[in-house]
Each structure stands twice: as structure tokens, then as C-alpha cells.
Short mmCIF file of C-alpha atoms in Angstrom, two decimals:
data_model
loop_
_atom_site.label_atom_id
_atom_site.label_comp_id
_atom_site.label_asym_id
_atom_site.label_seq_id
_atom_site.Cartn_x
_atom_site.Cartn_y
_atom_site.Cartn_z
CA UNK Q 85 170.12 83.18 94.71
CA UNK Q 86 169.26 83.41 90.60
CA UNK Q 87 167.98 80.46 90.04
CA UNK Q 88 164.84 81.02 87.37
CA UNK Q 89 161.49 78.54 86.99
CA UNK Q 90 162.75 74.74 85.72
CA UNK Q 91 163.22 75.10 81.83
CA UNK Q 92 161.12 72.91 80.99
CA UNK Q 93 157.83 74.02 83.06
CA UNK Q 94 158.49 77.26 81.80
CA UNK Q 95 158.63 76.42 78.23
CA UNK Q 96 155.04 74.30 78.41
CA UNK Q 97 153.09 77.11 80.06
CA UNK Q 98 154.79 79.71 77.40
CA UNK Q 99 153.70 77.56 74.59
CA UNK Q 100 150.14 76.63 76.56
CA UNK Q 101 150.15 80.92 76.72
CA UNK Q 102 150.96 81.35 72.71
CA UNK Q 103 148.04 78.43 72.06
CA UNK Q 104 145.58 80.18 73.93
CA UNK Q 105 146.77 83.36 72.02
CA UNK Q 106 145.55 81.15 68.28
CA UNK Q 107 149.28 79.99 67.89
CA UNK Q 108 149.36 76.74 66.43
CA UNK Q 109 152.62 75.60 68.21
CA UNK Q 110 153.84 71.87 68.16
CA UNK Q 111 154.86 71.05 71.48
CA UNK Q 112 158.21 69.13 71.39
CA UNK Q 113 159.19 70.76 75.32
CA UNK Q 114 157.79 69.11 77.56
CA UNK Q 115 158.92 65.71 78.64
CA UNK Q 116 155.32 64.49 80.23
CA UNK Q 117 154.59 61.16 79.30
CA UNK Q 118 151.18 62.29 77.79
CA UNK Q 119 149.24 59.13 78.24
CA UNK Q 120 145.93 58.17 80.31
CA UNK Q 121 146.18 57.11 83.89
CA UNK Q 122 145.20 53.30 84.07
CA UNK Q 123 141.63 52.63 85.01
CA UNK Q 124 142.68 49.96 87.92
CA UNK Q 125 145.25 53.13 89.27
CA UNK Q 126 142.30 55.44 89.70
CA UNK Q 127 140.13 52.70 91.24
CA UNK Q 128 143.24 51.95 93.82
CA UNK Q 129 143.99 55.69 94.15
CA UNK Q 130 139.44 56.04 94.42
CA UNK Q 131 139.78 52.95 97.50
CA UNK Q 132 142.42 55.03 99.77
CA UNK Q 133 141.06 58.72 99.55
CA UNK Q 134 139.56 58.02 102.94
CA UNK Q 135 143.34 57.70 104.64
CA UNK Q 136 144.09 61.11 105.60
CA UNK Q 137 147.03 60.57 108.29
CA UNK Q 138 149.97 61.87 107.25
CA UNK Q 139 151.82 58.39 107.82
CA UNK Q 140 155.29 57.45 108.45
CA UNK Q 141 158.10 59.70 107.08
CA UNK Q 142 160.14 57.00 104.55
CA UNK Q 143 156.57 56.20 103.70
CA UNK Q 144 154.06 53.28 104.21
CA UNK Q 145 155.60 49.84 104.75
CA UNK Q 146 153.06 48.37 101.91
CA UNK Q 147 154.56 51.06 99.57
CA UNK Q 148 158.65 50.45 100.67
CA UNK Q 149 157.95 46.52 100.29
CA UNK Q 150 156.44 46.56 97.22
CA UNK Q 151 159.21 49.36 95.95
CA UNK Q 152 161.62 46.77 97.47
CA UNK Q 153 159.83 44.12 95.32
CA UNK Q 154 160.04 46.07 92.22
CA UNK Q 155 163.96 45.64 92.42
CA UNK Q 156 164.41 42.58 93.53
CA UNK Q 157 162.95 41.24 90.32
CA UNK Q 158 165.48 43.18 88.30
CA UNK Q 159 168.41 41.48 90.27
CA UNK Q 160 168.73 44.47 92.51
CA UNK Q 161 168.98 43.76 96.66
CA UNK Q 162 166.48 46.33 98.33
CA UNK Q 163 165.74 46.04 101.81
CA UNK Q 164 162.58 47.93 102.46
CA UNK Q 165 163.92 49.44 105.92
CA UNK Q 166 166.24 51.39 103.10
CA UNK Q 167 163.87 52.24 100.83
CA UNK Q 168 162.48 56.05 101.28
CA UNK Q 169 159.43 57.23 99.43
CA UNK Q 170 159.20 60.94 98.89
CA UNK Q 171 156.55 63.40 96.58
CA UNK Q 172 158.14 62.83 93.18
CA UNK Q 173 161.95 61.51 92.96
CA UNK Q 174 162.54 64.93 92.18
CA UNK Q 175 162.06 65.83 96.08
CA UNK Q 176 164.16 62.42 97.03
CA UNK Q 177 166.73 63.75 94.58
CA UNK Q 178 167.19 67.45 96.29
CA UNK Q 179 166.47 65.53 99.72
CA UNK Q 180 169.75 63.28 98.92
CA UNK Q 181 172.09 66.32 97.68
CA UNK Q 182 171.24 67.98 101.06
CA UNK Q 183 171.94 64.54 102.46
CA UNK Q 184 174.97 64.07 101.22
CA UNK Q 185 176.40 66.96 100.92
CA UNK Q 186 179.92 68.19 99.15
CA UNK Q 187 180.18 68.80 94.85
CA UNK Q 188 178.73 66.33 92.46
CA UNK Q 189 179.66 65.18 89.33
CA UNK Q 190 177.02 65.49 86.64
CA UNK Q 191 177.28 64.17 82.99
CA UNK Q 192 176.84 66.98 80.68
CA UNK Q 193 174.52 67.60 79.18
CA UNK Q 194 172.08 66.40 81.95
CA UNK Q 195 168.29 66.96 82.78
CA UNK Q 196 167.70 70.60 83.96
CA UNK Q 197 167.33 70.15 87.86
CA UNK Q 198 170.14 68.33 88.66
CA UNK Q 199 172.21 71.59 88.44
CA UNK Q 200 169.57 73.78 89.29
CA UNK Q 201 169.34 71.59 92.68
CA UNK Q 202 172.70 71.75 93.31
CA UNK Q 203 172.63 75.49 92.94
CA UNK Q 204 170.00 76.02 95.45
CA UNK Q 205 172.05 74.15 98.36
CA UNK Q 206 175.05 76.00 97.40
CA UNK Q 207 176.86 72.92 95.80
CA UNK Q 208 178.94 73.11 92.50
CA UNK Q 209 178.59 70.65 89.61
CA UNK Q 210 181.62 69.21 88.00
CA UNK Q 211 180.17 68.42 84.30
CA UNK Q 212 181.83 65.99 82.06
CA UNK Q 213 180.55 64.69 78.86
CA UNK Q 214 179.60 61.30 78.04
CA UNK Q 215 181.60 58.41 75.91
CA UNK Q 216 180.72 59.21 72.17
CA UNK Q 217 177.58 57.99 71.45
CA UNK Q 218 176.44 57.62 75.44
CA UNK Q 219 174.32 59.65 77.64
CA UNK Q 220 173.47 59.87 81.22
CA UNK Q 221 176.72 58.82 82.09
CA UNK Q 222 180.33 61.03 82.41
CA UNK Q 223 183.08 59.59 80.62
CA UNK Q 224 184.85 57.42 83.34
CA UNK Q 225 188.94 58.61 83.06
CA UNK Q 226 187.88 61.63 82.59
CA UNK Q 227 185.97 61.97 85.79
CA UNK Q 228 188.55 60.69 87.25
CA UNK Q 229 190.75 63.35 86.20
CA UNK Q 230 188.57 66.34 87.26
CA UNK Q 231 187.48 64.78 90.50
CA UNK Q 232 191.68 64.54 91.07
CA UNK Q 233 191.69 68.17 89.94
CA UNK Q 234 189.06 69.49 92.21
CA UNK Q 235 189.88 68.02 95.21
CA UNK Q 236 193.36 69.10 94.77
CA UNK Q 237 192.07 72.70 94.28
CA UNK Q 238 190.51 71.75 98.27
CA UNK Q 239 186.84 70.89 96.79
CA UNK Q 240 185.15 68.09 98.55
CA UNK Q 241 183.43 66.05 95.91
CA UNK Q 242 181.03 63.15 97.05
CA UNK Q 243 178.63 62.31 95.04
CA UNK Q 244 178.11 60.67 91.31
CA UNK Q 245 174.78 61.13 89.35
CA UNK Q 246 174.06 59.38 86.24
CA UNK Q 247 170.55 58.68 84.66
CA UNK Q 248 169.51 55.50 82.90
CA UNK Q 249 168.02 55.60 80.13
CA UNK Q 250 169.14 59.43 79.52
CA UNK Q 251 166.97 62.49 79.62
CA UNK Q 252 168.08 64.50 77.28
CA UNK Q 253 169.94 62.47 74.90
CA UNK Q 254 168.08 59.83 74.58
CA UNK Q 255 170.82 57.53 74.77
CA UNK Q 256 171.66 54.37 77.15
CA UNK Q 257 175.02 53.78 78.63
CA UNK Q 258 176.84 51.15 77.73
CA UNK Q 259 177.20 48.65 80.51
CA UNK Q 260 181.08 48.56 80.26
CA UNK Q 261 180.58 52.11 80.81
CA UNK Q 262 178.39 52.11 83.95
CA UNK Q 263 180.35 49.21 85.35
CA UNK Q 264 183.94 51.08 85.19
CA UNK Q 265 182.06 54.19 86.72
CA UNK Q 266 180.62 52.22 89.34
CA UNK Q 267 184.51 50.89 90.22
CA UNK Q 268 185.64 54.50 89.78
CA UNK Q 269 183.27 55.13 92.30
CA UNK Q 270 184.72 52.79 94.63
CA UNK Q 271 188.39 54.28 93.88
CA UNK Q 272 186.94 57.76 95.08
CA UNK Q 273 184.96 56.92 97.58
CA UNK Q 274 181.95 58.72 95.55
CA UNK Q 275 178.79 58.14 96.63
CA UNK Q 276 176.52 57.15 93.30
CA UNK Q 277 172.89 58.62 92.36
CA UNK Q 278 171.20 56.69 89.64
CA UNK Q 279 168.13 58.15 88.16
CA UNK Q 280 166.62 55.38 86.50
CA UNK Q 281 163.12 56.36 86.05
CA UNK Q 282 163.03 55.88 82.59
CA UNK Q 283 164.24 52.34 83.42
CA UNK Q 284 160.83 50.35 82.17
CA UNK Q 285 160.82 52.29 78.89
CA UNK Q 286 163.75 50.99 77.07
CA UNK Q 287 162.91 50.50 73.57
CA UNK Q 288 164.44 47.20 72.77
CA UNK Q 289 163.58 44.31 75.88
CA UNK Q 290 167.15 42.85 74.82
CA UNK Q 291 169.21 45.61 75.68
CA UNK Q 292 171.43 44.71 78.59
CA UNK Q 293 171.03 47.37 81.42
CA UNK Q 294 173.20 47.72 84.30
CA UNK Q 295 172.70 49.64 86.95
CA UNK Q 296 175.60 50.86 89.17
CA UNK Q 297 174.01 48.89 91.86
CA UNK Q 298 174.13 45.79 90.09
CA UNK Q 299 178.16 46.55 90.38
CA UNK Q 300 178.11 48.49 93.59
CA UNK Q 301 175.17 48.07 95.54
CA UNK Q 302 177.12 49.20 98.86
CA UNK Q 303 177.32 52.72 97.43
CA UNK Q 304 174.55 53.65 95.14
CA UNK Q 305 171.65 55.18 95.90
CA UNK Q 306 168.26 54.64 92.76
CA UNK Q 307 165.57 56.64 92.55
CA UNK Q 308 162.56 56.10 90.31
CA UNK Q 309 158.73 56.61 90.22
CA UNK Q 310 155.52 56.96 87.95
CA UNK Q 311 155.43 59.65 86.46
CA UNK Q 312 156.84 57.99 83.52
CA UNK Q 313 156.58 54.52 82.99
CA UNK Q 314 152.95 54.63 83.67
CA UNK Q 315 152.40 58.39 83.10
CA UNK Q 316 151.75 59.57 87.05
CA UNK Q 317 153.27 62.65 86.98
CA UNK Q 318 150.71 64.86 88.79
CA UNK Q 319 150.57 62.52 91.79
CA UNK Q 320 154.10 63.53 92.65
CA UNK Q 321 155.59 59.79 94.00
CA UNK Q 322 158.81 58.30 94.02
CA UNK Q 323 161.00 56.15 95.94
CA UNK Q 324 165.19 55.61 96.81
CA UNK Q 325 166.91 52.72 97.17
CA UNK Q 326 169.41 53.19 99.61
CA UNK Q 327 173.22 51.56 100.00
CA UNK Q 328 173.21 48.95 102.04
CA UNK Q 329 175.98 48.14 104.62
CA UNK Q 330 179.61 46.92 102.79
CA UNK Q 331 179.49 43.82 104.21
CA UNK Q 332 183.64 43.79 104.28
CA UNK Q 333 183.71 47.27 106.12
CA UNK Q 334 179.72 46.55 107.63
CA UNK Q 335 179.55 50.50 107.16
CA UNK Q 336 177.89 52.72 104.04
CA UNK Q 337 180.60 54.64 102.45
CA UNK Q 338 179.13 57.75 103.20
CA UNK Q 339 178.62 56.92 106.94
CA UNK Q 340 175.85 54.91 108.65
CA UNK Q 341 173.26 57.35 108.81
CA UNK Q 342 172.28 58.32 105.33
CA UNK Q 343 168.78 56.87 105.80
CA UNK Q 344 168.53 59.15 109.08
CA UNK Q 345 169.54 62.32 107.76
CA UNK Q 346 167.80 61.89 104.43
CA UNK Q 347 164.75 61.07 106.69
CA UNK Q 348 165.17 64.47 108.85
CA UNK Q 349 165.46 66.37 105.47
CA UNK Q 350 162.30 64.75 104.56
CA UNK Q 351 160.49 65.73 107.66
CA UNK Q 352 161.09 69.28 107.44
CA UNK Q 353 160.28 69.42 104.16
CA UNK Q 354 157.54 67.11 102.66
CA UNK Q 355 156.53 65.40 106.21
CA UNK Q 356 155.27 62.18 104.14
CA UNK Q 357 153.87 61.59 101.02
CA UNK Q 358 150.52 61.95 100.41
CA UNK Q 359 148.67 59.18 101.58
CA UNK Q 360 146.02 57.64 99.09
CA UNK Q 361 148.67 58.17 95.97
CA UNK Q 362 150.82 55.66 98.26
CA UNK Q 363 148.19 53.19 97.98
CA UNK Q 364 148.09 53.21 94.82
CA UNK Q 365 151.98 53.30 93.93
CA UNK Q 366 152.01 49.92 96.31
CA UNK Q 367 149.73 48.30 94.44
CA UNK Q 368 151.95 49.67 91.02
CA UNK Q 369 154.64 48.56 92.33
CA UNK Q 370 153.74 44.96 92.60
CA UNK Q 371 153.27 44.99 88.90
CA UNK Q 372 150.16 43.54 88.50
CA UNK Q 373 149.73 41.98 84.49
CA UNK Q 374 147.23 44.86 83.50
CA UNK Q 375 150.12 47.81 84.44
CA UNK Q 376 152.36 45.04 82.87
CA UNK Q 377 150.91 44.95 79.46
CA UNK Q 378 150.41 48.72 79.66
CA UNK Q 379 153.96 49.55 80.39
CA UNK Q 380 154.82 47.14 77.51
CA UNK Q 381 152.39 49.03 75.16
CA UNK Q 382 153.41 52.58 76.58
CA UNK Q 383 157.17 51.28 75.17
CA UNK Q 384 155.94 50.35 72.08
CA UNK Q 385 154.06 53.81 71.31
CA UNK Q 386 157.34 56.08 72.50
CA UNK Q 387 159.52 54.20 70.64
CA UNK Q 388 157.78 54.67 67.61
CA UNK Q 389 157.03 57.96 67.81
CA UNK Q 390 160.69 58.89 68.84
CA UNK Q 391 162.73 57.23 65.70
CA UNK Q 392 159.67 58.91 63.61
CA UNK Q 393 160.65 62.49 64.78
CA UNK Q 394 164.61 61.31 64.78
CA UNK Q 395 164.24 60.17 61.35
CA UNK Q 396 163.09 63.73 59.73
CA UNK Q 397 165.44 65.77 61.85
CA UNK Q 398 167.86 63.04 60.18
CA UNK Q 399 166.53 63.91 56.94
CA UNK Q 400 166.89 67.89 57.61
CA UNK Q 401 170.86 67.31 58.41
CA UNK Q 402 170.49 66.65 61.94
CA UNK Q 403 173.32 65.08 63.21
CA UNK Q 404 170.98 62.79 65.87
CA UNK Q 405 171.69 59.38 67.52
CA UNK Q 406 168.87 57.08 67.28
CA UNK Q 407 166.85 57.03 70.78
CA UNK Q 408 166.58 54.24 72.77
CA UNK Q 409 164.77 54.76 75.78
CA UNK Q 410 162.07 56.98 77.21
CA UNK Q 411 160.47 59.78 74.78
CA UNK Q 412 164.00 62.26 74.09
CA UNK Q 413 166.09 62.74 71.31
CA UNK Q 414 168.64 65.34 71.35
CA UNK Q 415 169.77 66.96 67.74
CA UNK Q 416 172.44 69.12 66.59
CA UNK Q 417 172.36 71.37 63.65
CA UNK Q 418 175.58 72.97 62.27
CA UNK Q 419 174.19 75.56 61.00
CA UNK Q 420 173.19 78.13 63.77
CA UNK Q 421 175.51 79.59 66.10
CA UNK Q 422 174.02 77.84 69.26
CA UNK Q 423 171.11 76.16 70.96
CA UNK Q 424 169.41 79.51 71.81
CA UNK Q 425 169.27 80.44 68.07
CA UNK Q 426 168.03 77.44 66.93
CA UNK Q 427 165.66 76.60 69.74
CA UNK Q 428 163.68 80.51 68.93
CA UNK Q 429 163.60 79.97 64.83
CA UNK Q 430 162.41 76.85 65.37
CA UNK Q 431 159.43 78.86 67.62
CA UNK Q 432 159.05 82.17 66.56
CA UNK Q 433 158.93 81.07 62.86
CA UNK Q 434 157.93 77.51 62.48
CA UNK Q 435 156.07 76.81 65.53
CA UNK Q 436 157.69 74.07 66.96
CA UNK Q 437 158.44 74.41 70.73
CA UNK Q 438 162.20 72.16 72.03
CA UNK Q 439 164.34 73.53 74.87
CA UNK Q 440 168.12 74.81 73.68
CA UNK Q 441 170.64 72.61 74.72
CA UNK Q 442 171.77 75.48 77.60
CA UNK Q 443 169.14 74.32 79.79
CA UNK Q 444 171.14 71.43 80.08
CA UNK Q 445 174.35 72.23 80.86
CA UNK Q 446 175.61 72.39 77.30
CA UNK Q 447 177.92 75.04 76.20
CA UNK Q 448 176.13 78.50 74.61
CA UNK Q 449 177.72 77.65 71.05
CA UNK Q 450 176.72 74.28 70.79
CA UNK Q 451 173.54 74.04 68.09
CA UNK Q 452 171.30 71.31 70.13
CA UNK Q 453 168.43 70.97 71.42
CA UNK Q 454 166.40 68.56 73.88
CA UNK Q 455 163.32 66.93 71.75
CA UNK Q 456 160.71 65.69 73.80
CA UNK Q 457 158.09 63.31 71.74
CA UNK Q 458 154.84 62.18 74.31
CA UNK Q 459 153.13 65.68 74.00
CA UNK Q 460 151.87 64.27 70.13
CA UNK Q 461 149.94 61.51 71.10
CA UNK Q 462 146.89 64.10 71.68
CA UNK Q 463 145.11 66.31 72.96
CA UNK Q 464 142.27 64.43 74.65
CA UNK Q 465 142.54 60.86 76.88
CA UNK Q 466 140.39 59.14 73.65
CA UNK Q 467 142.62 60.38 71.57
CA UNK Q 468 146.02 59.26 73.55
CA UNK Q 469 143.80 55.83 74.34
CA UNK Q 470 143.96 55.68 70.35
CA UNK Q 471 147.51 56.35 69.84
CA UNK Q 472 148.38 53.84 72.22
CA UNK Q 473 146.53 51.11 71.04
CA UNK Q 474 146.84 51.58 67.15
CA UNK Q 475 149.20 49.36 65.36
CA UNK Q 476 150.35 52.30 63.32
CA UNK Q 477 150.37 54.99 65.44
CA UNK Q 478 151.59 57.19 63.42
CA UNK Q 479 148.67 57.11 60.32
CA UNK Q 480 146.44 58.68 63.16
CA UNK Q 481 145.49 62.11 61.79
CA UNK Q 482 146.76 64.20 64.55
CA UNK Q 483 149.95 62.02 65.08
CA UNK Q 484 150.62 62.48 61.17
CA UNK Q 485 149.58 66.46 61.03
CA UNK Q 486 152.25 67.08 63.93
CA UNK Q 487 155.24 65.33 61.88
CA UNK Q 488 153.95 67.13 59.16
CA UNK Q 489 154.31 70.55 60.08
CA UNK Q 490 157.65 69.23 62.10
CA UNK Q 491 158.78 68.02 58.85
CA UNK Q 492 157.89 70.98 56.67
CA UNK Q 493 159.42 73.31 59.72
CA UNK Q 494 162.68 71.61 59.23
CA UNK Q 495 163.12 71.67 55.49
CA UNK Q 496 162.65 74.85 55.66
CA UNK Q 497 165.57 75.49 57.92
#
């Protein structure tokens, strides 16, 4: 099975290689969220390094109740008996394809592991581009069409992925668009996966988001963690919202015992997640007003720094939709042959590190390229503390240097 090192892990240790070689490379890769871990997280994380059991396999009860919590304030049932709490929503992610089994439909382009996953279990994506404009989120009839297609060609295709806000693009779906997937959904019996980790990190707090579970709870599955919202990502920990029962059929559509075989998947692989970082997430989850306010200001820093970076590929002939969630913008430039060419000029002769658009399902030809923003906040925790609390982020010296050489880079192509 050739399936190489995630894109995107391989692209930050390549550019952490060329620094260490006296490169001075501007890392635009990797999509960490490059901010400080709260101080109350690392006194609740400091309080429960003493619990060493391994714990129950969907997790601790404090963690699923507060996870459950967490979505019933956004107008989302969760019952915590269906809420499963994994390393990372990465693992719950792979842990649900294996799960579920049959093809799944992925929007294209989509974040690197989705496919890559799907790969590994021996499962084939069906990619389909997004409405005009959209991301995360295939374009409804004509998902509809190739789902038709493959199943008459004797493919069985269960499942529906779709990430809110998007990672690569960006972009937020439309909720017209999310709600006729969600009835396609329905139509095709498809099973729906909704990433929505970037969910807390929508720029504008009016933007109306809809989940698929706000339209079909019975059949969609959420996962989400830390790793961005409040920048957890080396303590691996995220959680899944399971479908609960149709109450007109009292049945899940993909057969009662999701939670079971999800949880035997889980066992063989991960056994339980690690116990002090659940702790912790509990006590995240229940949204106390100091993760509040640093969520809010966390929002407030990406979103600046994201338009600031989408404004001067703008100004270099970018053809670029303005971001709106998370810390990803996702530019095309007509003038290379494809998202390999311009990804390497961009390294190899202006020191600016992005990941070609192939790495995310796109087609070879097309000149884009995933953007990722957080790495310029700094390179120390004072100096990300600093980013995140200026009013004008980007007048800080090392903020402005970075978009300075990212600027000159791109005039010059």
C-alpha cells in the first residue's frame, strides 16, 4: 500500500530541516493553530497527571457529558451514551470509515487525510467539487449524480463527509447548501461525517452555520476537538457525536450498532484516550468564560491575519475568495502550469513554504495552493501571547517582516 507521510507533516519538518540548514523560509504549510496553551488548561491538565488507568473505551463520562454539553448549546441533541472520545478526531475519523464501511464521497478539494484514510482501508473516494464560491461541501445534484453512477457500476457508497468551516479553502458552506445535502443524504441513505472542528473559529459571529445535524440529526455523525479552537494539537483529543435513533423507523440508518463497532475499532486500536488530557478537555468543554474570551480573541487574531495574506496574493493576481473561518486560504494563479510548479518557485526561490493543491485532491494542472496563516504569529509563546493580544496585530515586527517578504515573493512572480 503507497500511501506516503500526511502532506502537510511532511512539508513542516522539510521546511523545520531547510531552517536549521540557515534558510530563511516563511512557513505558510502547516495548519497548527500556533498559539499558547491556556494557563487554566495546563493547571487542569497539571491536577489529573496522577490518573493513570486507562479508563473506559468511548472515554470518561465527565468528558462525553461535557462534549454532549458543548452541542447542546449550539442547538445540536447529543446524548452522551453516543458521544465517543478518541486521540485526536483524526483517529475517530479513520475509526468511523472502518466503521462504516463502503466508498465515501469527499468534496474536492478536501483536507489531505480524508483520502489518504480511505486509501489505507481499501475504500475509494468519489470527489466532487463544491458550489462556486463554497468549500467543504460537494455540490448537492451533482453528488447525486455520481453516487447514481457508482452504485450502478455495483459500488456500495455509504458515507458523506463534509467539513465546516473548510480546510483548505477557507470557505463556509452555505446553509441552503448543507441543508439540501443533508436531504440528499436522506434520499441515499448516506450516512453523513461532519468535520466541524474549525466550528468556533468563524470569522464573523453572524454568519448562520448549519450543521447537517441540525437538518438530519438521525444520520450524521460530528467530530471536533482542540487542537484548533484553543490550539491543543499535541494532546491528541477529540470527540463524535453519534446519530441517534430515527424516531419514525427507532433504528440508525446505518444499523443499530454504530456506537459498538466504532467502539471495538477503538479498542484495538487506541484502547482509550489518554487519561489526564481528558480531564482537561471536560473541563474545555464546559466552556468556562476564560477559554470563552480566548476562543473569541483566537478568532479575532486568525481572521486578521488571513484577509492580510488574502489581500496581497489578491494584489499579485491571485484569483482568492476571501476566508472566513479557521486560518486557510486557498489561491490560484494562472500563470503556472499546476500546483506542483507553483508550490516549488514559491520555495526554492522565494522562500515561502504552501502545499500544491494535489495534496488535496485537486487535479495536477490546476495552479492552487493550500495557504495556511497561524505559523506567523511567532516563534516564541511571548511572542504569540503578543500577537494575540495586540489591537493591530499585524504592526508587530515579526508579523509585518513575514508579509513582507510574502509580499515581495509574490510581486516577483
Amino acid at each position: 500500500m503507497d500511501v506516503p507521510i500526511s502532506a502537510t507533516l511532511a512539508a513542516n519538518e522539510e521546511i523545520a530541516r531547510r531552517r536549521r540548514c540557515g534558510q530563511h523560509i516563511v512557513n505558510l504549510a502547516f495548519g497548527e493553530a500556533g498559539l499558547p496553551v491556556h494557563p487554566a488548561l495546563r493547571d487542569a491538565l497539571a491536577r489529573a497527571t496522577g490518573d493513570n488507568a486507562y479508563g473506559p473505551v468511548a472515554g470518561s463520562v465527565a468528558l462525553r457529558e461535557a462534549a454532549a454539553g458543548y452541542w447542546a448549546r449550539r442547538g445540536i441533541s447529543a446524548d452522551p451514551r453516543l458521544v465517543v472520545c478518541g486521540p485526536g478526531s483524526k483517529a475517530l475519523l479513520y475509526g468511523l470509515l472502518l466503521s462504516l464501511g463502503g466508498d465515501i464521497v469527499l468534496p474536492r478539494p478536501s483536507w489531505v487525510s480524508y483520502a489518504a484514510q480511505a486509501e489505507l482501508i481499501g475504500v475509494r473516494p468519489i470527489m466532487i467539487a463544491p458550489p462556486p464560491g463554497e468549500g467543504g461541501v460537494p455540490d448537492p445534484e451533482r453528488m447525486a449524480t455520481a453516487v447514481a453512477a457508482a452504485r450502478a457500476q455495483g459500488r456500495t457508497v455509504t458515507s458523506l463527509l463534509v467539513t465546516l468551516p473548510d480546510n483548505p479553502t477557507g470557505r463556509l458552506a452555505r446553509p441552503e447548501t448543507v441543508r439540501r445535502i443533508a436531504e440528499l443524504a436522506r434520499e441515499l441513505d448516506l450516512t453523513i461525517i461532519s468535520d466541524e472542528i474549525y466550528r468556533d473559529l468563524v470569522y464573523d459571529p453572524a454568519a448562520e452555520f448549519l450543521s447537517p445535524a441540525d437538518v438530519a440529526p438521525e444520520r450524521t455523525v460530528i467530530t471536533t476537538g482542540l487542537s484548533k479552537n484553543l490550539a491543543l494539537g499535541g494532546w491528541r483529543i477529540g470527540v463524535a457525536r453519534l446519530p441517534e435513533p430515527d424516531r419514525r423507523e427507532g433504528r440508525l440508518p446505518n444499523g443499530p450498532d454504530l456506537r459498538e463497532r466504532l467502539l471495538a475499532v477503538a479498542s484495538e486500536i487506541w484502547s482509550s484516550p489518554a487519561a489526564p488530557v481528558q480531564h482537561a478537555a471536560a473541563y474545555a468543554f464546559g466552556e468556562p468564560a476564560e477559554l470563552v474570551q480566548r476562543i473569541a480573541d483566537s478568532r479575532r487574531l486568525h481572521g486578521i491575519v488571513a484577509r492580510a495574506v488574502a489581500e496581497r496574493f489578491a494584489k499579485a493576481g491571485a484569483r482568492v475568495d476571501d476566508p472566513q473561518g479557521g486560518f486557510y486560504l486557498y489561491p490560484e494563479m494562472t500563470d503556472f502550469t499546476g500546483s506542483a510548479e507553483l508550490a516549488s518557485v514559491l520555495l526554492e526561490r522565494h522562500g515561502v513554504g504552501v502545499l500544491p493543491g494535489t495534496a488535496f485532491g485537486d487535479a495536477p494542472e490546476t495552479p492552487r495552493v493550500r495557504v495556511a496563516t497561524s505559523q506567523l504569529y511567532g516563534e516564541s509563546d511571548e511572542q504569540r501571547t503578543a500577537a494575540l493580544n495586540a489591537e493591530d496585530p499585524l504592526g508587530l515586527p515579526w508579523i509585518a517582516a513575514s508579509l513582507g517578504h510574502l509580499e515581495e515573493a509574490l510581486s516577483r512572480l
